[in-house]
Short mmCIF file of C-alpha atoms in Angstrom, two decimals:
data_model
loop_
_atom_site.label_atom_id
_atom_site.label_comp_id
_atom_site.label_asym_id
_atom_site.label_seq_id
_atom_site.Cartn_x
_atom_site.Cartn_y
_atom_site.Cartn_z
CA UNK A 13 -0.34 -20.07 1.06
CA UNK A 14 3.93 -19.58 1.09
CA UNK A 15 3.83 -18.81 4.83
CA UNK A 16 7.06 -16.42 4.38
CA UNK A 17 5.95 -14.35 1.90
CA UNK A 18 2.39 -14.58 2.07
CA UNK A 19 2.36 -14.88 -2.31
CA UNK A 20 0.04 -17.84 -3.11
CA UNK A 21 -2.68 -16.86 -1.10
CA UNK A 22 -4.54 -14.79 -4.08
CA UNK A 23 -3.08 -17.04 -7.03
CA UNK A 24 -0.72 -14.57 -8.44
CA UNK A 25 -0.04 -15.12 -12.00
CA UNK A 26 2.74 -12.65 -14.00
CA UNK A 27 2.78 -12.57 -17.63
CA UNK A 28 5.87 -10.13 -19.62
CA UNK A 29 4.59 -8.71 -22.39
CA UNK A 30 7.90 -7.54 -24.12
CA UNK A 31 8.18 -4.69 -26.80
CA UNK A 32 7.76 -6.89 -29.47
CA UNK A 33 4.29 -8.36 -27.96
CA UNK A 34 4.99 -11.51 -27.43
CA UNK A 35 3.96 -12.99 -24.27
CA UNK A 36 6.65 -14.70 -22.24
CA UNK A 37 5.86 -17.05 -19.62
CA UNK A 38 4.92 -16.35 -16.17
CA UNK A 39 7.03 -18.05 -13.83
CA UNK A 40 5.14 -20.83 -12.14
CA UNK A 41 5.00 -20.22 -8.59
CA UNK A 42 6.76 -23.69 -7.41
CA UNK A 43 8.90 -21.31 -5.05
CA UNK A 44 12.01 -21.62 -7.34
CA UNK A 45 12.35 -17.40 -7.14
CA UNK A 46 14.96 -16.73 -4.80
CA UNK A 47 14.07 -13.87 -2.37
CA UNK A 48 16.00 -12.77 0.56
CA UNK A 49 13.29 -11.90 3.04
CA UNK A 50 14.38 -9.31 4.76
CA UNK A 51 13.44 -7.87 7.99
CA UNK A 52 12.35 -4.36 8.85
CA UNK A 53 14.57 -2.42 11.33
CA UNK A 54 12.55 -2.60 14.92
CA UNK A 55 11.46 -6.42 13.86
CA UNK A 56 12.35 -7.81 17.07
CA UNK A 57 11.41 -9.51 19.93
CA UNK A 58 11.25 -9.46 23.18
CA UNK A 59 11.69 -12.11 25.66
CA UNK A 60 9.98 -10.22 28.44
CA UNK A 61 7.60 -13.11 29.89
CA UNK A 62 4.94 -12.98 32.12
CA UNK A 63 4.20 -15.89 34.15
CA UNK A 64 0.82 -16.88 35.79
CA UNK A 65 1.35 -19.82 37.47
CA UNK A 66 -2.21 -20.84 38.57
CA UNK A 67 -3.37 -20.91 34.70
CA UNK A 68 -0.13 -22.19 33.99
CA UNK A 69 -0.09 -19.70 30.98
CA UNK A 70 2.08 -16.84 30.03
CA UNK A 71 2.20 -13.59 28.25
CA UNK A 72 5.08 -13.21 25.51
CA UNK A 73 5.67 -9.90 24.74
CA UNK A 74 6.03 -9.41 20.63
CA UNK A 75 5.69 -5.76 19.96
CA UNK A 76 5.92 -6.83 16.17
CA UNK A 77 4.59 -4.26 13.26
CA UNK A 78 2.36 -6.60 11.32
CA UNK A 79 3.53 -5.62 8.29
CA UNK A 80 7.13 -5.83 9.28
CA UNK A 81 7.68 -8.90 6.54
CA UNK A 82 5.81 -6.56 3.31
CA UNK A 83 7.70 -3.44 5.10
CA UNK A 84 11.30 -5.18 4.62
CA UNK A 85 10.81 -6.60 1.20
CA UNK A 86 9.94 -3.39 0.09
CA UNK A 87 12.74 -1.75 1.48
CA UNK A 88 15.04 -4.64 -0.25
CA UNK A 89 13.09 -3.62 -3.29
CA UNK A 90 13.57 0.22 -2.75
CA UNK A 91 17.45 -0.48 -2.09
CA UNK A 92 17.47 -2.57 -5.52
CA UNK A 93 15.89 -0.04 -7.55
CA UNK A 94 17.89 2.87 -6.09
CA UNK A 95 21.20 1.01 -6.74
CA UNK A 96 19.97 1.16 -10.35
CA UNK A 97 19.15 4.57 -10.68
CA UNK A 98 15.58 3.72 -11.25
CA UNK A 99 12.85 6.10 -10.59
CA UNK A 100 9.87 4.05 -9.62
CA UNK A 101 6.60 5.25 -8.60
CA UNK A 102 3.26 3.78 -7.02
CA UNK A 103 0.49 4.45 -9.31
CA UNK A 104 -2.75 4.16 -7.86
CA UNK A 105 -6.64 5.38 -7.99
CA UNK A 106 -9.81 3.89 -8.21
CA UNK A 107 -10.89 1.99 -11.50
CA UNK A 108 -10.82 3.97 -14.75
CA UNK A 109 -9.49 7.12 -13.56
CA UNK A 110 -7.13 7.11 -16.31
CA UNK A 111 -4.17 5.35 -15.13
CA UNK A 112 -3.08 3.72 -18.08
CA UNK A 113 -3.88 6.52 -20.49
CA UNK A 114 -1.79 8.67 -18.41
CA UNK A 115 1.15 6.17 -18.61
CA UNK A 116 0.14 5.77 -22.06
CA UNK A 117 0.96 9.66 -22.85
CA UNK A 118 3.98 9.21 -20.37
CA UNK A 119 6.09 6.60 -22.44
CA UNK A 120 5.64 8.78 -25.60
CA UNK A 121 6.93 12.33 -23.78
CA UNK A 122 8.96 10.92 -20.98
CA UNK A 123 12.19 10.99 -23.07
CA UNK A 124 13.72 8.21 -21.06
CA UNK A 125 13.24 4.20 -20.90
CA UNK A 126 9.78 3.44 -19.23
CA UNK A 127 8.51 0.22 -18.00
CA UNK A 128 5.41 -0.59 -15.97
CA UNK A 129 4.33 -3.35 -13.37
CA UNK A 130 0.71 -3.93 -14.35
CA UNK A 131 -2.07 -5.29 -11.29
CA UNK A 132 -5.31 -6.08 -12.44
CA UNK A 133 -7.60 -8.69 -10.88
CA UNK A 134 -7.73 -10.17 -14.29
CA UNK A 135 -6.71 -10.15 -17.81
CA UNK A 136 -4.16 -9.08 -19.95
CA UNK A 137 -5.64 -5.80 -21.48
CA UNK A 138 -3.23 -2.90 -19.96
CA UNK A 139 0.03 -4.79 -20.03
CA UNK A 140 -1.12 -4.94 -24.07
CA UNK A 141 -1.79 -0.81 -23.86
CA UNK A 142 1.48 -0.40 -22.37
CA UNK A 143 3.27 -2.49 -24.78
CA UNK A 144 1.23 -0.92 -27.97
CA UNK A 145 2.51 2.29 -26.51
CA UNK A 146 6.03 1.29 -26.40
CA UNK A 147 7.43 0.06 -23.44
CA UNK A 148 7.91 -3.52 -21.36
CA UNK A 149 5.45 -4.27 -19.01
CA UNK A 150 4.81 -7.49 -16.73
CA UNK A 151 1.23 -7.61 -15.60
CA UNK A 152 0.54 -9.54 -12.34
CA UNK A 153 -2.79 -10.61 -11.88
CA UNK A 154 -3.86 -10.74 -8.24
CA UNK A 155 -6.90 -13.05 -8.90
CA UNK A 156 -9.33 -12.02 -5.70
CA UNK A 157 -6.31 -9.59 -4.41
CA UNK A 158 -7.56 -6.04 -3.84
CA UNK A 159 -3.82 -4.44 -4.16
CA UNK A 160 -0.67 -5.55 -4.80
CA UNK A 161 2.26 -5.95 -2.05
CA UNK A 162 5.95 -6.10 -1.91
CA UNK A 163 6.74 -9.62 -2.78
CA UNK A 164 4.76 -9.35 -5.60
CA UNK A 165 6.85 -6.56 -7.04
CA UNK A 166 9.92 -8.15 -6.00
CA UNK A 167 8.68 -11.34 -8.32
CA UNK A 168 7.86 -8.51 -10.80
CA UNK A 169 11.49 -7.02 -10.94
CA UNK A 170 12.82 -10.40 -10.92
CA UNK A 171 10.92 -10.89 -14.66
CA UNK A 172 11.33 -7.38 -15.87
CA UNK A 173 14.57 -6.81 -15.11
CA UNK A 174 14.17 -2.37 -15.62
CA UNK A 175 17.31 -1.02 -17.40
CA UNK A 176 19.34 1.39 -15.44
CA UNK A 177 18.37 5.19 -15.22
CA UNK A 178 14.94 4.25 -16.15
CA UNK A 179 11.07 5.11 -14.85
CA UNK A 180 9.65 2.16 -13.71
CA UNK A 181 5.83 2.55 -13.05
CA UNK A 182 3.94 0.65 -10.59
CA UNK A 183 -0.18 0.37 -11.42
CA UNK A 184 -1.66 -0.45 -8.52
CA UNK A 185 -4.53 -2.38 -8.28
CA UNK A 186 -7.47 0.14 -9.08
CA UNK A 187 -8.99 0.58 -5.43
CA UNK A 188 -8.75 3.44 -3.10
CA UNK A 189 -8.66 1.24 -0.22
CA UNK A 190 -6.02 -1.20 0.17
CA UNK A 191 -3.46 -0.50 -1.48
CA UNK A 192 -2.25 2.67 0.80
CA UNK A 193 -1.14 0.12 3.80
CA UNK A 194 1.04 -1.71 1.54
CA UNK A 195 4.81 -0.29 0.62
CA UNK A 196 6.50 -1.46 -2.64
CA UNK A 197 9.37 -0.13 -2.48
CA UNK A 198 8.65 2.63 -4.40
CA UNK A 199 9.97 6.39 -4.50
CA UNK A 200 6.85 8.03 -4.74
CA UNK A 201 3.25 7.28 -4.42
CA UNK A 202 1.17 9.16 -7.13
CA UNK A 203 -2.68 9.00 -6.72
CA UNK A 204 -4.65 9.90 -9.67
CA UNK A 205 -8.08 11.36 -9.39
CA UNK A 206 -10.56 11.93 -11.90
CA UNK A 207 -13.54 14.48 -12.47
CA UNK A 208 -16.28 12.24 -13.10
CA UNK A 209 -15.09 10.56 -9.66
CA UNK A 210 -16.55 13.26 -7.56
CA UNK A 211 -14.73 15.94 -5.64
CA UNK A 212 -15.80 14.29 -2.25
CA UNK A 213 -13.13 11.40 -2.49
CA UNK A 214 -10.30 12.95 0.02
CA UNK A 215 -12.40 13.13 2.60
CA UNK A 216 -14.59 9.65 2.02
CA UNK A 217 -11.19 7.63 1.14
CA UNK A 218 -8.69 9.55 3.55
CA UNK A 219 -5.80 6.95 3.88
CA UNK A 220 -5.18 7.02 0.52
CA UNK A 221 -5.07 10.72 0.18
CA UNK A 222 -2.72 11.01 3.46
CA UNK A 223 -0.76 8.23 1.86
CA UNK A 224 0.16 10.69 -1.82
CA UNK A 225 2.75 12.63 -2.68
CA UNK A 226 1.09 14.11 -4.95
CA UNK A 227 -2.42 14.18 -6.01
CA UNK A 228 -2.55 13.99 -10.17
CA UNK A 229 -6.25 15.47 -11.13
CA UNK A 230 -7.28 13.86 -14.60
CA UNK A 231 -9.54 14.40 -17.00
CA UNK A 232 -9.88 18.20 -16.75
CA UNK A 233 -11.11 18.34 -20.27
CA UNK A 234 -14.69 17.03 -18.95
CA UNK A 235 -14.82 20.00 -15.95
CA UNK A 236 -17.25 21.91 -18.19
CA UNK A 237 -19.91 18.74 -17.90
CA UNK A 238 -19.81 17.51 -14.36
CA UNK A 239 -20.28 19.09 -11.01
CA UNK A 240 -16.59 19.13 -9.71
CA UNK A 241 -14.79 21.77 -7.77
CA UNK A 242 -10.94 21.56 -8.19
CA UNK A 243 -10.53 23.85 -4.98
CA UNK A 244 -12.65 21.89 -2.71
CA UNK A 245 -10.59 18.32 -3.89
CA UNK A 246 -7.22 20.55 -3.06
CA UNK A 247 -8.68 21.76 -0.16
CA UNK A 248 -10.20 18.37 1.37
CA UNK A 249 -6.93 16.79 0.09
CA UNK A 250 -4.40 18.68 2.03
CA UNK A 251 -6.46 18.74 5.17
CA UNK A 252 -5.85 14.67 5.28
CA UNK A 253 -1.76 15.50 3.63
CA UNK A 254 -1.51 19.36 4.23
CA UNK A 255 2.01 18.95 2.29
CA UNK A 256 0.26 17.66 -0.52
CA UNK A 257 0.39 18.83 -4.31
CA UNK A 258 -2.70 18.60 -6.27
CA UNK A 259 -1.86 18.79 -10.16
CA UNK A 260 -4.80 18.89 -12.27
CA UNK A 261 -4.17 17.56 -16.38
CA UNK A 262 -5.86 16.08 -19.14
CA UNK A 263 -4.03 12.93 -20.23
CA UNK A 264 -6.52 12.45 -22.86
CA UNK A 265 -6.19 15.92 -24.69
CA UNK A 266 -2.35 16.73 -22.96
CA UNK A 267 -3.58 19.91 -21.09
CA UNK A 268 -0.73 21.05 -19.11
CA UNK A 269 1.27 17.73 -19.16
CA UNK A 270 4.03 19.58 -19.13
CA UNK A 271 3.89 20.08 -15.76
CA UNK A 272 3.73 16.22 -14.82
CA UNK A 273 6.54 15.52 -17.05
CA UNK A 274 8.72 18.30 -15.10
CA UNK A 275 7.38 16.85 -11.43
CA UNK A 276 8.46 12.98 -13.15
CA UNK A 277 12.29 14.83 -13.60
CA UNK B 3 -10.37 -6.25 1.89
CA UNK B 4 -7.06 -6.14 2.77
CA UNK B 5 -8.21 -7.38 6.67
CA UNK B 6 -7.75 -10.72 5.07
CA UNK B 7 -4.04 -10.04 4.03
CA UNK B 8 -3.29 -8.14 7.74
CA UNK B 9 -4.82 -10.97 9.23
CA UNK B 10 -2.77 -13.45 7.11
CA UNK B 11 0.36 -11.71 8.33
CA UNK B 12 -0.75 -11.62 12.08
CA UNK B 13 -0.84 -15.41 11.73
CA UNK B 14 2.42 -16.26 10.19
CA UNK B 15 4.49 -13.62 12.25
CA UNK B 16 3.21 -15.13 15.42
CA UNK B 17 3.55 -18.79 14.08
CA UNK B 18 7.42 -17.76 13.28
CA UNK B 19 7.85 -16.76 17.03
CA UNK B 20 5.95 -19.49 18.72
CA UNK B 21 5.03 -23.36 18.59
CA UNK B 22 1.47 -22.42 18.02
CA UNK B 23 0.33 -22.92 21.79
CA UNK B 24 -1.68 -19.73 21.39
CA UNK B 25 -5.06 -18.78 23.15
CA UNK B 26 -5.15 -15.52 22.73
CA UNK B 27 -3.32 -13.04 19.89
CA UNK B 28 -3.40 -8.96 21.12
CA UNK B 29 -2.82 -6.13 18.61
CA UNK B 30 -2.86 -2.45 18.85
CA UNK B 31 -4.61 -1.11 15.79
CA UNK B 32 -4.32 2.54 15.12
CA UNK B 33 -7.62 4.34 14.29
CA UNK B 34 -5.80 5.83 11.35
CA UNK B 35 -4.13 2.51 10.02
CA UNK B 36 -6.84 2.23 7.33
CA UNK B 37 -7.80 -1.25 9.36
CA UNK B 38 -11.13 -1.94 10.36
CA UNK B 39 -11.10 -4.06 13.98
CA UNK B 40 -14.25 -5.74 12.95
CA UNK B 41 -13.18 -7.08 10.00
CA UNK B 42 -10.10 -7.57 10.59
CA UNK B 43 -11.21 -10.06 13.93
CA UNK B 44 -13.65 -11.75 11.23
CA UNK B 45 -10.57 -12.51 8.97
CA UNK B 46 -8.36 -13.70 11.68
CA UNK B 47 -11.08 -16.46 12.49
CA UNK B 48 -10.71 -17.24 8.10
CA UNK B 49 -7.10 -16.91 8.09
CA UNK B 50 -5.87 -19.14 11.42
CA UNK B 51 -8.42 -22.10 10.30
CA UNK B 52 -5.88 -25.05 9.56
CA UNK B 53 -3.16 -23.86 11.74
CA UNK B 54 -2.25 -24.18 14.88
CA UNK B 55 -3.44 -21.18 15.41
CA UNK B 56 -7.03 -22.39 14.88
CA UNK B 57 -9.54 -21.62 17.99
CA UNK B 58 -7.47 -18.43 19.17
CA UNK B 59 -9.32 -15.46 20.15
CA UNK B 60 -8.11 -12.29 18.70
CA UNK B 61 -7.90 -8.94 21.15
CA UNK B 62 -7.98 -5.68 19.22
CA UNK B 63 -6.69 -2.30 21.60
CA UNK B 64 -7.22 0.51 19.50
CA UNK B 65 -5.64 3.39 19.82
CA UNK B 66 -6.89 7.09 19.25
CA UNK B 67 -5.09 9.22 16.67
CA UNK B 68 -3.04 11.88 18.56
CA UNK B 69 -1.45 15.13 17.03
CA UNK B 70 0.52 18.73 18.20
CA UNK B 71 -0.32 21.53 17.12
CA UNK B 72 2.56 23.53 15.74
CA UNK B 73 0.59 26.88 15.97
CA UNK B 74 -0.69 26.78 19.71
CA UNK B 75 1.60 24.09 20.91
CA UNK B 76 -0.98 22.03 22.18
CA UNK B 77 -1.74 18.02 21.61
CA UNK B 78 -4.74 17.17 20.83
CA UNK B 79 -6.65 13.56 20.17
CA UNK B 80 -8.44 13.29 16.76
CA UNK B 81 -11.79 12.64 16.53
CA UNK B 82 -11.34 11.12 12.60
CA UNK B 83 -8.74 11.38 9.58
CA UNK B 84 -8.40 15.15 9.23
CA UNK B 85 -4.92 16.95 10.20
CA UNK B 86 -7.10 19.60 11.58
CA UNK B 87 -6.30 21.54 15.20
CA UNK B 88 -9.55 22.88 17.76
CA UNK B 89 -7.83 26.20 17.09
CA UNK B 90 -8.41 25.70 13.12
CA UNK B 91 -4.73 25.28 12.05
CA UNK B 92 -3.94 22.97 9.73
CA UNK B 93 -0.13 22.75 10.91
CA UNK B 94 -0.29 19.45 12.86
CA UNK B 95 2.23 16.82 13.39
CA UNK B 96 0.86 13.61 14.03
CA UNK B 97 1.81 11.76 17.14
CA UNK B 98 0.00 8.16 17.31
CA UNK B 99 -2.88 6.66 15.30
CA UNK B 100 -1.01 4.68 12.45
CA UNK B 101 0.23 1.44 14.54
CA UNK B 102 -0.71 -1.76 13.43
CA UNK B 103 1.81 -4.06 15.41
CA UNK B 104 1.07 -7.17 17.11
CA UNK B 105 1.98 -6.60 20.71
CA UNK B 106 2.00 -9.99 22.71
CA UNK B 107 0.63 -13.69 22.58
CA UNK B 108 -1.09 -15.76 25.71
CA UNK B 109 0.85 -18.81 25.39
CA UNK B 110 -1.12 -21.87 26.85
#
């Protein structure tokens, strides 16, 4: 594993899949990337030592956030995006909860350049989606990773290079777990939801709903065949975020899209 | 299982500010830092095999989630995730409960 940026551990592959469809190489991971690693303000230590002389051992204070290294890459990455005028956003929800069709519908309506960092465990597929619909994407497979974190993203700018005054799109690993410790950098964190998922999630997967800024409910087309109250998801949901917006859509049919688009400008 | 990646993390940041001569790594670990201690002290054991690090114990001091109250004014400590006041108000700011910070090293 790189011990400075923790990115071998899960053998992280990236494959660009440009508009065209062909698939450009993923950069081998020899460590020729250059990335500053930066360090988070408060990253510091103290030299406050504790001596015991009859164990002839000593304390040595740290008071280090463990996630100081991820927490400074991604606000290098959040600097390099905002010096660009990109909009980026965290996409994530569990698997299947209609990530990719929403992003699909997004590219089509967003009336500005869109491209997406991909994570999947495995394969190719939605990196091919999101190109089929029209945009660049660079999918970075995490192998046995559960989420994606901020040197992968910085390695994922690196290769997609996002045009200026663009959305850039992050899909998360699908998980409602891990991925809510982990900043990328991004402007917003957008967790999507879907019907058929149950309208108990807020309260059994609470870090991820405290983590949103807003709470996109999908699939609302299929509310006349499952058991699913919108008010007690809204409800749960801003007892864990009380600030929270819950925004219920269909981005299958494109009931009230509208309203995403306007929240995306 | 991100415990695995945490745990990777607590390794190299205390390998970049020592020579390794570590028994004993301490952490304070939020109850609302979406880590669980328990797996998170079975990943460090994974995660430090092969480095110097190997052998150390890990200690975990968790620390309770704490919020005020901006309707009565009064703090209160949080029993689990939810934002919610004893007085029923839902207008809480929270205080403590999201560290997850390595806080010192024995060095032998």
């Amino acid at each position: 594993m790189c011990s400075t940026c923790g990115c071998g551990e899960a053998d992280v592959r990236l494959t660009t899949l440009d508009q065209e469809g062909s698939t450009g190489h993923g950069h081998g991971h020899g460590h020729g990337h250059v990335h500053e690693h930066a360090h988070a303000d408060g990253d510091h230590d103290h030299v406050h030592v504790e001596r015991d002389e009859e164990l002839r051992t000593h304390t040595l204070e740290l008071e280090v956030a463990v996630l100081a290294k991820n927490d400074g890459l991604a606000v290098r990455n959040r600097r390099w995006l905002g010096e660009r005028g990109i909009v980026s956003l965290n996409l994530m929800s569990s698997p299947g909860a209609g990530k990719t069709t929403l992003l699909e519908r997004t590219i089509a309506a967003a009336g500005r350049p869109v491209s997406v960092i991909e994570g999947d465990q495995e394969t190719l597929f939605d990196a091919e989606r999101i190109r089929r619909a029209g945009a660049r994407a660079v999918q970075v497979n995490t192998g046995a990773g559960c989420h994606l974190d901020a040197a992968m993203v910085s390695r994922a700018l690196e290769e997609l290079q996002p045009e200026r005054d663009s959305i850039l799109f992050i899909e998360n690993v699908g998980n409602l777990v891990c991925p809510a410790l982990f900043d990328l950098g991004e402007k917003r964190k957008v967790v999507v939801i879907s019907v058929t998922e149950g309208d108990d999630k807020p309260l059994k997967y609470p870090h991820m709903f405290a983590a949103a800024d807003i709470v996109v409910l999908n699939k609302t087309d299929l509310l006349p065949y499952v058991d699913f109250d919108p008010d007690r998801l809204t409800r749960d949901a801003q007892l864990i975020n009380p600030d929270v917006q819950v925004l219920p859509i269909s981005a299958k049919t494109g009931d009230n899209f509208d309203a995403w688009l306007e929240w995306l400008s | 299982m991100h415990e695995l990646a945490i745990a990777e993390n607590v390794v190299s940041s205390v390998l970049e500010r020592t020579d390794g001569r570590v028994s004993v790594v301490r952490l304070r670990v939020g109850q609302l830092s979406g880590v669980v201690p328990d797996a998170l002290t079975f990943c460090f054991e994974i995660a430090t095999m092969g480095t110097a690090l190997e052998g150390a114990v890990l200690e975990i001091e968790e620390q309770r989630g704490r919020a005020h109250c901006r309707s009565c004014g009064e703090e209160f400590s949080m029993e689990d995730a939810f934002l919610l006041c004893p007085c029923g108000s839902a207008d809480v700011q929270l205080l403590a409960g999201r560290e997850l910070s390595v806080t010192s090293v024995q060095v032998a």
